[in-house]
Coordinates of C-alpha atoms in Angstrom, one line a residue:
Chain B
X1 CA 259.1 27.1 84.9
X2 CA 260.8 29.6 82.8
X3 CA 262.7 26.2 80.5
X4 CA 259.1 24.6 80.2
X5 CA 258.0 28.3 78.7
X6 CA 260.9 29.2 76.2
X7 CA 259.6 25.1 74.7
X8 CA 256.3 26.9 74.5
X9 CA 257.4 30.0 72.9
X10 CA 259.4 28.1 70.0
X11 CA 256.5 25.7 69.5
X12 CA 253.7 28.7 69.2
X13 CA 256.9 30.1 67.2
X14 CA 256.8 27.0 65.1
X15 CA 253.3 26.6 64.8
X16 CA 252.9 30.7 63.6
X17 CA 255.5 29.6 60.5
X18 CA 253.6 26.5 59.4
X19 CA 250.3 28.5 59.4
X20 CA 251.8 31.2 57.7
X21 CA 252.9 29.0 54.8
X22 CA 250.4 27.3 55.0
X23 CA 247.7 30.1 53.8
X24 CA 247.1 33.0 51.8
X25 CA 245.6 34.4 48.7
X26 CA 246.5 31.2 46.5
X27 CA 246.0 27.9 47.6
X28 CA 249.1 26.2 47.2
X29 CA 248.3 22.3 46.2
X30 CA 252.1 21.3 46.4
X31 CA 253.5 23.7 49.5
X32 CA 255.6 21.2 50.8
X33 CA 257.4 19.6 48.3
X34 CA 257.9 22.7 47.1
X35 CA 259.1 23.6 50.6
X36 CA 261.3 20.8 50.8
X37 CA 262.4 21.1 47.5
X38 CA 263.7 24.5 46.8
X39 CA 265.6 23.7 43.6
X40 CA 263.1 21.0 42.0
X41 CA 261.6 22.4 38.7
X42 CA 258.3 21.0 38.9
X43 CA 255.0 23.0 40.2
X44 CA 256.5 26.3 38.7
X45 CA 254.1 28.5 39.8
X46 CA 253.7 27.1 43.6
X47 CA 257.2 27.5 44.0
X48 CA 257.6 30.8 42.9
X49 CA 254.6 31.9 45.5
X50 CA 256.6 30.3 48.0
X51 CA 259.6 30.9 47.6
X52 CA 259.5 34.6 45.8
X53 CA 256.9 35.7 47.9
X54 CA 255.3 34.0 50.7
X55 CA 258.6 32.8 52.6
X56 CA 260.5 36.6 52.0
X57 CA 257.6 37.9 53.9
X58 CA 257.7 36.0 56.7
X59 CA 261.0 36.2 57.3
X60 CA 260.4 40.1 57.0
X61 CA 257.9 39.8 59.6
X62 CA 260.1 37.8 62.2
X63 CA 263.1 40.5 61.3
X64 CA 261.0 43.6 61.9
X65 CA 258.6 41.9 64.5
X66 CA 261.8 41.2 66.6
X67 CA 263.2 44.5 65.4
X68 CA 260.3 46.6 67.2
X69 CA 260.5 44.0 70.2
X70 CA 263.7 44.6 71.0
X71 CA 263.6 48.1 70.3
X72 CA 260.4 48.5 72.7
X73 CA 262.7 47.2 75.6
X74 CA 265.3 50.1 74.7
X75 CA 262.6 52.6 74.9
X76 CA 261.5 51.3 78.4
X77 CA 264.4 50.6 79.8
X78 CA 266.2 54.0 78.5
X79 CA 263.6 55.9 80.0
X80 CA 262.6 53.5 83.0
X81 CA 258.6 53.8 82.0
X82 CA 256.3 51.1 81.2
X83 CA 254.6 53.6 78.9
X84 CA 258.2 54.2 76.6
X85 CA 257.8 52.9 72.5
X86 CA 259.1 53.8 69.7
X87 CA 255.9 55.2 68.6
X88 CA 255.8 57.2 71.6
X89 CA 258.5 58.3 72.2
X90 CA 258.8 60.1 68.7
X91 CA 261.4 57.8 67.4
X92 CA 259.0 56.1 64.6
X93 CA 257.7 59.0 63.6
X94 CA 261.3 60.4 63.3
X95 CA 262.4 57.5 61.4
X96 CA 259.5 57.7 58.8
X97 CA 260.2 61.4 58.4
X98 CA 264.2 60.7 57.7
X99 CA 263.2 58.1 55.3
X100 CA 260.7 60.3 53.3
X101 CA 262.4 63.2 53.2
X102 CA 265.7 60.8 51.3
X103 CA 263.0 59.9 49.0
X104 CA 261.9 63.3 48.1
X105 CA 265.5 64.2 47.4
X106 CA 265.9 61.1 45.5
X107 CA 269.1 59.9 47.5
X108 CA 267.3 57.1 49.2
X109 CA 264.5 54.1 48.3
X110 CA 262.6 51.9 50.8
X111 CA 264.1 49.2 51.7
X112 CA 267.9 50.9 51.0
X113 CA 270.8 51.1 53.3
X114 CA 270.0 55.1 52.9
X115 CA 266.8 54.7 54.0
X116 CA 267.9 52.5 56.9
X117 CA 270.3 55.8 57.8
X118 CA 268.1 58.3 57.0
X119 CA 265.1 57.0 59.4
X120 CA 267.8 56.5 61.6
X121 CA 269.0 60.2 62.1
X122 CA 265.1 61.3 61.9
X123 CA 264.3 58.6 64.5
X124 CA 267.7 59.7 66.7
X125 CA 266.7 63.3 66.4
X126 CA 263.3 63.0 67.1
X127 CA 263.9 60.7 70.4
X128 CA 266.2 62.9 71.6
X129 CA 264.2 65.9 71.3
X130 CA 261.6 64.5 73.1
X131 CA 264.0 63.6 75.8
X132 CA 265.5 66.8 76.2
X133 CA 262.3 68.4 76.5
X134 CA 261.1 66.0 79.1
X135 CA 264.1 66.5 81.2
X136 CA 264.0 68.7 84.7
X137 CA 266.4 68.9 87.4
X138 CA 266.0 65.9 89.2
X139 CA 265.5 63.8 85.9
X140 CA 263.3 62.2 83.9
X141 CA 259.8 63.1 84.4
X142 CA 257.6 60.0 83.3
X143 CA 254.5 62.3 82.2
X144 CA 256.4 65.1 80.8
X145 CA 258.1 62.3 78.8
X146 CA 254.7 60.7 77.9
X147 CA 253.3 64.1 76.7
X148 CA 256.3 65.7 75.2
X149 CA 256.5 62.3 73.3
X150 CA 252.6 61.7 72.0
X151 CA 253.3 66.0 70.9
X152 CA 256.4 65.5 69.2
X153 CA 255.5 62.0 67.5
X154 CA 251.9 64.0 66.6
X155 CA 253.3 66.7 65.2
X156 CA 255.9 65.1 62.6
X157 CA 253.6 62.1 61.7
X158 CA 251.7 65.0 60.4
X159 CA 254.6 66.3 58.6
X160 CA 255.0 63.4 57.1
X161 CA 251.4 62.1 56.4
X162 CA 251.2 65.9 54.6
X163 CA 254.2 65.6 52.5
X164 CA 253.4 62.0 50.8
X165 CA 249.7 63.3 50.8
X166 CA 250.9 66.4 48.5
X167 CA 253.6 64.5 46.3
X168 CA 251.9 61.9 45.4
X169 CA 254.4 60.0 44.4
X170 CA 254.1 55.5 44.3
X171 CA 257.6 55.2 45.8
X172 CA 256.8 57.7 48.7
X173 CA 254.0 55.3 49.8
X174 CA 251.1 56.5 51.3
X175 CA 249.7 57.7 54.4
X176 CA 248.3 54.8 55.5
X177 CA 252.1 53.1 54.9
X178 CA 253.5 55.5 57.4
X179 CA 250.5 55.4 59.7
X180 CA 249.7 51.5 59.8
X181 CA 252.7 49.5 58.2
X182 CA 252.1 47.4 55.3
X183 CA 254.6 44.0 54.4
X184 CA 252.7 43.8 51.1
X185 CA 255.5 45.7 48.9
X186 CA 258.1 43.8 50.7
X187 CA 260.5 41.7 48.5
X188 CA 263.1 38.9 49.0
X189 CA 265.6 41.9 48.3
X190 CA 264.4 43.7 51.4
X191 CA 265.7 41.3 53.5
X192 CA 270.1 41.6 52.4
X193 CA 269.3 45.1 54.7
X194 CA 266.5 44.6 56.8
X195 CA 268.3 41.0 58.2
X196 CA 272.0 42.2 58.8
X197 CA 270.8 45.6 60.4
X198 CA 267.9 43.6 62.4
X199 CA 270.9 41.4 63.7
X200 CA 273.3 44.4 64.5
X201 CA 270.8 46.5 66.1
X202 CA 269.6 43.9 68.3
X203 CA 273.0 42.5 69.4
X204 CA 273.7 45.8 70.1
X205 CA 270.8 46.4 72.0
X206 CA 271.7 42.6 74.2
X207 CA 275.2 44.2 74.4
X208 CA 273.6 47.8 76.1
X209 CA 270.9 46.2 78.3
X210 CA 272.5 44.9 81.3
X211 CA 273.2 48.9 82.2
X212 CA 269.3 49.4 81.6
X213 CA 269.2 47.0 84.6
X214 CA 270.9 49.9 86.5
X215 CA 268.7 52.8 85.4
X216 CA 266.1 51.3 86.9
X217 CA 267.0 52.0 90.2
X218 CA 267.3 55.5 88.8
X219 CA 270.3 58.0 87.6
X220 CA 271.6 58.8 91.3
X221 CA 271.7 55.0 92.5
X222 CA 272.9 53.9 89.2
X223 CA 276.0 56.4 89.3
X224 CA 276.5 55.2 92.6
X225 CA 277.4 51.7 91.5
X226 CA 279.3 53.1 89.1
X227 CA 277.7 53.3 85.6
X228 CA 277.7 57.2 83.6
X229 CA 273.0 56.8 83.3
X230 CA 273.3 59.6 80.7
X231 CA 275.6 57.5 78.7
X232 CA 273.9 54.4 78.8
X233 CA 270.5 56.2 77.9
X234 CA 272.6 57.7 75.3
X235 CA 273.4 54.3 74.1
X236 CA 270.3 52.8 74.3
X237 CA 268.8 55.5 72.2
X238 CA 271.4 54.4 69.2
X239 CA 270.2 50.9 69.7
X240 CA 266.8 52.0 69.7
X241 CA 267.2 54.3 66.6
X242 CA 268.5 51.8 64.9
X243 CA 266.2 49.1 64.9
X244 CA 263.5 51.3 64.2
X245 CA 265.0 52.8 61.6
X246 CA 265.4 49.1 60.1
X247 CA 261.7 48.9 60.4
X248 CA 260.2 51.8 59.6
X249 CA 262.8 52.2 56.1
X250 CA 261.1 48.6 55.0
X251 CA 257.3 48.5 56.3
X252 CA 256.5 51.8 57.2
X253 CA 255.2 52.4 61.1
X254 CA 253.7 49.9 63.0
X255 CA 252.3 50.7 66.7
X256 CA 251.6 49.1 69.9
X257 CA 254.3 46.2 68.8
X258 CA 257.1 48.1 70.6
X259 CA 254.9 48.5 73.8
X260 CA 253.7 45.3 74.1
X261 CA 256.2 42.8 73.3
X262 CA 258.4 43.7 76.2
X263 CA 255.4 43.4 78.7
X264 CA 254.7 40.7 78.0
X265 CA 258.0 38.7 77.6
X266 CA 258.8 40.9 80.9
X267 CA 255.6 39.2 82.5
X268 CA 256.9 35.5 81.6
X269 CA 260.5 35.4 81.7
X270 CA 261.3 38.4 84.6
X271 CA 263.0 42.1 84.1
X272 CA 266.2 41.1 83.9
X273 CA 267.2 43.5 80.4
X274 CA 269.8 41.4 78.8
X275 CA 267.3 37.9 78.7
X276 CA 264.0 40.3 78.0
X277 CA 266.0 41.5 74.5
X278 CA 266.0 38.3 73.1
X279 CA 262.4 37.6 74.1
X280 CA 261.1 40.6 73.1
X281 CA 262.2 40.3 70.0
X282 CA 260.9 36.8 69.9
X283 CA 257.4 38.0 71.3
X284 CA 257.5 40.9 68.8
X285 CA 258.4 38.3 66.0
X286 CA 255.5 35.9 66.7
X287 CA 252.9 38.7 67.3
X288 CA 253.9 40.2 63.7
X289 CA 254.3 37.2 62.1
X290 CA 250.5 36.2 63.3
X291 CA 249.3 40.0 62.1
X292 CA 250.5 39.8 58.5
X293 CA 249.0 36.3 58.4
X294 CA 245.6 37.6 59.3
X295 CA 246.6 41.0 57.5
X296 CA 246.9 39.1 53.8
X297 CA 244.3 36.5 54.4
X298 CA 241.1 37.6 56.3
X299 CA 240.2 39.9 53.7
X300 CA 241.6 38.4 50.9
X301 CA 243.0 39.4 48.1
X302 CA 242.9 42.4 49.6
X303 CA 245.9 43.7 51.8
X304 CA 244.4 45.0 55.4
X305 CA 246.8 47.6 57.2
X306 CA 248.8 45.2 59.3
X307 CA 248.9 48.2 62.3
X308 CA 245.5 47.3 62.9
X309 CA 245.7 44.0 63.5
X310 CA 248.9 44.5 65.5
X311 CA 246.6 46.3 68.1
X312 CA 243.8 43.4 67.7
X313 CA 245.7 41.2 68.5
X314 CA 248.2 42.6 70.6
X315 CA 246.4 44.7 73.0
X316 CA 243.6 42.1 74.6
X317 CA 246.8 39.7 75.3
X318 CA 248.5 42.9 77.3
X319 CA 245.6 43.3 78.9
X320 CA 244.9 40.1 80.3
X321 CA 248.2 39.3 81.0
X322 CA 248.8 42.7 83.0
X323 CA 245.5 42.2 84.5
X324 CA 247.1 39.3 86.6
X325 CA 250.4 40.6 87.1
X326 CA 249.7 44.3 88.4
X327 CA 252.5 44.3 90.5
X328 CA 255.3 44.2 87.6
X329 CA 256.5 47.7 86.7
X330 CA 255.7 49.6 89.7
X331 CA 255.5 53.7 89.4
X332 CA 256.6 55.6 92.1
Chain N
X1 CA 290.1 61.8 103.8
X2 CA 287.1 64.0 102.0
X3 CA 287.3 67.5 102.3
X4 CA 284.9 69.9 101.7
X5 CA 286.0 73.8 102.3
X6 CA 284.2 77.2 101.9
X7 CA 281.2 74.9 99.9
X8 CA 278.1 77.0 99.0
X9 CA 275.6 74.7 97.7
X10 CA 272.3 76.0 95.6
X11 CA 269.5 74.4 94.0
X12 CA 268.0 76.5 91.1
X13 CA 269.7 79.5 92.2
X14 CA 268.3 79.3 95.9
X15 CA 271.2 79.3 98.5
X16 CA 271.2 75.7 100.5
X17 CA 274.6 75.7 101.9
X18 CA 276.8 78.3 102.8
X19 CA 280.3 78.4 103.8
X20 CA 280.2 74.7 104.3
X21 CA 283.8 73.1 106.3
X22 CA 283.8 69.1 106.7
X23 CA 286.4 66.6 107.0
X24 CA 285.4 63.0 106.9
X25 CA 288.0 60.8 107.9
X26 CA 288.9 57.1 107.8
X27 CA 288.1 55.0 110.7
X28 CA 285.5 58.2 112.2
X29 CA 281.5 58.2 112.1
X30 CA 279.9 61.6 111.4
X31 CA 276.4 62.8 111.6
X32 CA 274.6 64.9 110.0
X33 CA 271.5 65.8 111.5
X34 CA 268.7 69.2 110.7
X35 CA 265.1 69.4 110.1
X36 CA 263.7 68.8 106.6
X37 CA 264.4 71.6 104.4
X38 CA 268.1 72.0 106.0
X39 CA 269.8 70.8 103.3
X40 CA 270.8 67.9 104.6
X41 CA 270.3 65.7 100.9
X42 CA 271.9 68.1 99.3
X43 CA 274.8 68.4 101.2
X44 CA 275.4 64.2 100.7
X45 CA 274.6 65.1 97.3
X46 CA 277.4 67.3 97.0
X47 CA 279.8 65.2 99.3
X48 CA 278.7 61.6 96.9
X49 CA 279.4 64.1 94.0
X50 CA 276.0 63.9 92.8
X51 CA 276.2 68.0 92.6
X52 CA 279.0 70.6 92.0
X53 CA 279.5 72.9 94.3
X54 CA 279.1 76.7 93.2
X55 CA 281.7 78.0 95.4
X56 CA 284.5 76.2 97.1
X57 CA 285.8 72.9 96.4
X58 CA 285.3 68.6 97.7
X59 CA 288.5 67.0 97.4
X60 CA 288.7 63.1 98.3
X61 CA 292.9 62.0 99.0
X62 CA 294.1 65.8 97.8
X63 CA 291.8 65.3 94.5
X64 CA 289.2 67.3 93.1
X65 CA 286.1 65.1 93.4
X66 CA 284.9 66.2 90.0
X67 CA 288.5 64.3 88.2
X68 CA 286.8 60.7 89.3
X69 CA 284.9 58.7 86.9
X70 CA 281.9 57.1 87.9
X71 CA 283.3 54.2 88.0
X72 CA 286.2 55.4 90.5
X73 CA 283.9 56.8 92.9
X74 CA 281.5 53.6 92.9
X75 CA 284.9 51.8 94.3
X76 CA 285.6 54.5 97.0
X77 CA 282.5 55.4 98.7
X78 CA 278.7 54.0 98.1
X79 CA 275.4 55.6 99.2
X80 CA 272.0 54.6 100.9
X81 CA 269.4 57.4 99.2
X82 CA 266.6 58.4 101.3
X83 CA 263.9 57.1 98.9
X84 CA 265.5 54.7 97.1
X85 CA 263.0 53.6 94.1
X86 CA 262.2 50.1 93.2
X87 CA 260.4 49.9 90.1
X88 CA 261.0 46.6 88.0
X89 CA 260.3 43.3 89.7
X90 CA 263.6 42.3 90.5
X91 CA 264.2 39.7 93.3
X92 CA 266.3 41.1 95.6
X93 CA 269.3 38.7 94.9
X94 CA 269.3 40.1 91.6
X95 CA 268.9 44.1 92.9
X96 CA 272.2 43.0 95.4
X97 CA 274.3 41.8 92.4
X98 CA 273.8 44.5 90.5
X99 CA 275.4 47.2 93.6
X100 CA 278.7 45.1 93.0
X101 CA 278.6 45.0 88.8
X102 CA 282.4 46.1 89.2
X103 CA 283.8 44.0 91.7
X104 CA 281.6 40.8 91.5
X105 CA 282.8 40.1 95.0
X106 CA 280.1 37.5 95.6
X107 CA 280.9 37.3 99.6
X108 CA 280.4 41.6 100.5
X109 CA 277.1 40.5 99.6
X110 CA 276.6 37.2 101.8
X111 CA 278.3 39.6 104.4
X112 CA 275.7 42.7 104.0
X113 CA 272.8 39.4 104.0
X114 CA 274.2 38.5 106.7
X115 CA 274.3 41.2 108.8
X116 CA 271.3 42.9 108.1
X117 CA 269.5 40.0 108.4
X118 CA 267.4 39.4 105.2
X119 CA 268.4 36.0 103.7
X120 CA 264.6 35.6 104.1
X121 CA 264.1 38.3 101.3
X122 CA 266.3 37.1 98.5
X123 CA 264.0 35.2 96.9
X124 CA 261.5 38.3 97.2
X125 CA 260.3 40.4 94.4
X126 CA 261.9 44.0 95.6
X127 CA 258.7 45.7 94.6
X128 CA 256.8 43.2 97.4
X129 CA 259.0 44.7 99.8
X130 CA 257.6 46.9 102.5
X131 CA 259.2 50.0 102.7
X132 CA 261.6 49.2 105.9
X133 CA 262.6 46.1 103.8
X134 CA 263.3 48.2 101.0
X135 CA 265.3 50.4 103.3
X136 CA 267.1 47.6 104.6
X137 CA 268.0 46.6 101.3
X138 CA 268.8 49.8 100.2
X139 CA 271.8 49.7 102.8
X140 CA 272.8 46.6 102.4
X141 CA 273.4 47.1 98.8
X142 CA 275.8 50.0 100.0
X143 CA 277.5 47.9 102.3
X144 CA 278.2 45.2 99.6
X145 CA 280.0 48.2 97.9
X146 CA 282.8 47.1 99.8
X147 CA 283.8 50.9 99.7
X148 CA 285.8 53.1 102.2
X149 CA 283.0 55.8 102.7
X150 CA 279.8 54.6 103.3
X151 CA 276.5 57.4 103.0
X152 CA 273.2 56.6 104.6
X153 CA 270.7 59.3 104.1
X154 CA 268.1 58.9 106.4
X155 CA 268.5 55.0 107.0
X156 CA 266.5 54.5 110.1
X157 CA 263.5 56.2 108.9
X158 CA 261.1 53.5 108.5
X159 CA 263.4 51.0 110.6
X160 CA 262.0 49.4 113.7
X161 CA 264.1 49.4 117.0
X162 CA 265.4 45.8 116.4
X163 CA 266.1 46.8 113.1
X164 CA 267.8 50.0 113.9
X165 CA 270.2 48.5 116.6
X166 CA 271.0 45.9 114.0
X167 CA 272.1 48.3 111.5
X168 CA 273.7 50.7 114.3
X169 CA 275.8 47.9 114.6
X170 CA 276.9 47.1 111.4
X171 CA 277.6 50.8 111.1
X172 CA 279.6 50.7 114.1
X173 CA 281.8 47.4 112.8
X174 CA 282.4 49.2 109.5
X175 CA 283.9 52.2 111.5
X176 CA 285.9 49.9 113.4
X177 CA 287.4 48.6 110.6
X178 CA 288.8 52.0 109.2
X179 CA 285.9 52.8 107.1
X180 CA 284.1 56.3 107.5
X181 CA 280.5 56.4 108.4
X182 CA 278.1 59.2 107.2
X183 CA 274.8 59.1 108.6
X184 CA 272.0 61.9 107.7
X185 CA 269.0 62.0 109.9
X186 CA 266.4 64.3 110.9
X187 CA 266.3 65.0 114.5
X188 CA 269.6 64.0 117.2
X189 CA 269.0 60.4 117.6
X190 CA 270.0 58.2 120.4
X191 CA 271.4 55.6 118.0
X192 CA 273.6 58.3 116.8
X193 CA 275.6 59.1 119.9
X194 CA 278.4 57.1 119.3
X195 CA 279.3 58.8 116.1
X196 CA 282.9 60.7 116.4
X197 CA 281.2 64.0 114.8
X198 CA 278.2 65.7 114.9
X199 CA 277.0 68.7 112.8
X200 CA 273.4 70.2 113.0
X201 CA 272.2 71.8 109.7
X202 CA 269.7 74.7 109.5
X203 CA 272.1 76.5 113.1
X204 CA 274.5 79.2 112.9

């Protein structure tokens, strides 16, 4: 059952990269022998579309899209809530704040390794804040976490949607970049930092997960079969900060992926946290990959914020699919 | 041996337990028994070393139960909680395997199945699970601890007679075999009359 649906995934995988070549604002008349020959001089212009523009930003959606997927399990598993993203939790927020205050002091760029470490110590900050906050005697409170999280994440998106509101300046993006996401400034040289830390981050996140496993069962029961929990939420968190921060430094904030890849990888292929990473990201991959299709084509030439489509097409396949599995992520 | 001496135990600066002397031995069953409110949980709290005492000290072999690492304890004693939450749909194969992420000893668990009688359940999504069958599981996963201190807050609870003999039994093997037995429950059970020691909570 689960073999005959990892074939599906890779062929709606497959399928999602052929359409995405396949369309956009120019029609390419020659896409695949450009495609198949990268280094052939004829049909200048349709191989530079492809090659310089189209095929970068797909591969920045699959990084980022399995970036926020895998990043969504951390959240949920760190804080054992079905409700946990990066968006909510504070951590996006965080990271777009880190990034934009390097910019303002001119020591970091989008799509930089300083941004990248800058969104990560705003995104780290920020999640642990809202974790400390949410924290009582006997633990984690799921609504306190929920709440502190939507206040905190509320307040510095503000912070942040004020500050590139009253700079104005182009390479401090705008508000809608930092609310909604864009992959339409995204270039091939994005991808030497967004790939390797995409990578990192997530085999990071593979190597932390089988302790999430753990946490479920809660802090007590999972010190009493041996693991430190606030050590592995600790670690999670990093994991979590960091692949956020890889996202949010090159395509600004994107919501609702982090949340709903892992449900529904979680609803096909089981809990388990060290298989879900991988599939999460692979969900999140394919979900964003579909988005920035629709994103640069329904509306075309013009760019449509890719955050919205995220949630069109995102949230009606969570809620089908949760509709038939209610009994998944129980809350006690 | 665990030994608690002179332990005063508080919760948000309320008193809980005062003055506290225990000894749990090797090879001995001891019960624990009080109404709810006693402080029953968070005496095993304190003896699992879930919670530092305020005054007076736990020792486990002549050493301060705060020097273990988690990982050291999960090898020397394992614990049954009360509630013991089941969120994620896990089958219950899976939830087993995880209580012996240390050891990997495979056969505690097909021993633990065994005796508690819930092959039928590994297949089972744990969340499916009633609440005795949680319970059930609950204790078995301590059991395939393989520890030498085994804690069982409240494990009878939601257990039916059949049920309750079974794991009186088990219990009673464990002790048998030189492992200490600490059972917490609510009111003086019958099932609990063949423990070696029993202290009542909430009494001078």
């Amino acid at each position: 059952m689960k073999r005959a649906l990892i074939y599906v995934y890779i062929l709606i995988f497959a399928a999602a990269i052929v359409l995405s070549l396949s369309v956009g604002a120019a029609h390419l008349d020659h896409l695949w022998h450009v495609f198949f020959h990268p280094t052939s001089n004829l049909f200048t212009s349709d191989h530079d579309i492809l090659w310089q523009i189209r095929i970068p930003r797909i591969l920045t959606a699959l990084f980022v899209g399995a970036a926020l997927g895998a990043a969504g399990v951390m959240a949920q598993g760190a804080c054992n809530n079905p409700l946990a993203e990066p968006a909510i939790l504070g951590t996006s927020a965080g990271a777009a704040l880190g990034v934009v205050t390097g910019l303002l002091f001119n020591v970091a760029a989008i799509g930089s390794v300083s941004a990248v470490v800058f969104g990560l110590l705003g995104g780290l900050s920020v999640s642990l804040f809202t974790f400390s906050m949410a924290r009582s005697r006997d633990g984690q409170s799921s609504i306190a976490l929920i709440i502190v999280g939507i206040a905190a994440s509320a307040t510095v998106s503000a912070i942040v949607g004020l500050t590139t509101s009253m700079i104005s300046r182009a390479d401090a993006r705008s508000v809608s970049f930092w609310t909604w996401g864009s992959l339409a400034l995204t270039s091939a040289h994005d991808l030497w930092i967004l790939a390797p830390i995409s990578i990192l981050g997530i085999a990071f996140a593979w190597w932390a997960a089988p302790n999430l496993d753990l946490l479920s069962l809660g802090d007590s029961t999972a010190a009493h079969i041996g693991i430190d929990p606030v050590r592995a939420r600790r670690l999670s968190l990093i994991a979590l900060s960091v692949l956020v921060a890889a996202a949010v430094s090159t395509v600004g904030t994107i919501a609702f992926l982090g949340l709903a890849a892992p449900h529904i990888a979680r609803l096909g292929f089981g809990p388990r946290h060290r298989p879900l990473v991988l599939h999460s990201a692979l969900s999140g991959s394919i979900i964003l990959l579909l988005a920035d299709t629709a994103a640069r084509t329904i509306a075309s030439p013009r760019e449509l914020p890719i955050g919205l489509i995220t949630a069109i097409i995102g949230a009606p396949i969570l809620i089908v699919l949760v509709r038939r599995n209610l009994e998944v992520w129980k809350q006690s | 041996m665990i030994s608690a001496s002179a332990l005063t135990l508080t919760r948000e600066g309320k008193v809980i337990i005062r003055d506290f002397n225990v000894e749990i031995h090797p090879g001995r069953a001891l019960a624990v028994i009080g109404a709810n409110g006693s402080g029953k949980s968070t005496l095993i709290s304190a003896l699992v070393g879930d919670l530092r005492p305020t005054r007076g000290s736990i020792t486990l072999n002549d050493r301060n139960l705060n020097e273990f690492s988690f990982r050291e304890l999960a090898q020397i004693r394992s614990v049954s909680s009360q509630q013991q939450r089941f969120s994620l749909a896990y089958r219950v194969e899976e939830v087993l395997k995880m209580s012996i992420s240390y050891s990997g000893d495979l056969e505690s668990i097909a021993r633990a199945v065994e005796a508690l009688q819930i092959a039928d359940l590994l297949k089972r999504s744990v969340i499916s699970l009633s609440g005795g069958e949680q319970q059930r599981v609950s204790i078995a996963m301590a059991l395939a601890q393989k520890s030498s201190y085994i804690f069982l807050d409240e494990p009878f609870s939601a257990q039916d007679i059949e049920s309750t003999q079974r794991i009186t039994n088990v219990l009673q093997e464990f002790v048998q075999e030189g492992k200490a037995v600490v059972v917490v429950a609510h009111m003086s059970l019958k099932e609990l009359s063949w423990c070696d020691q029993r202290f009542q909570l909430g009494e001078s």
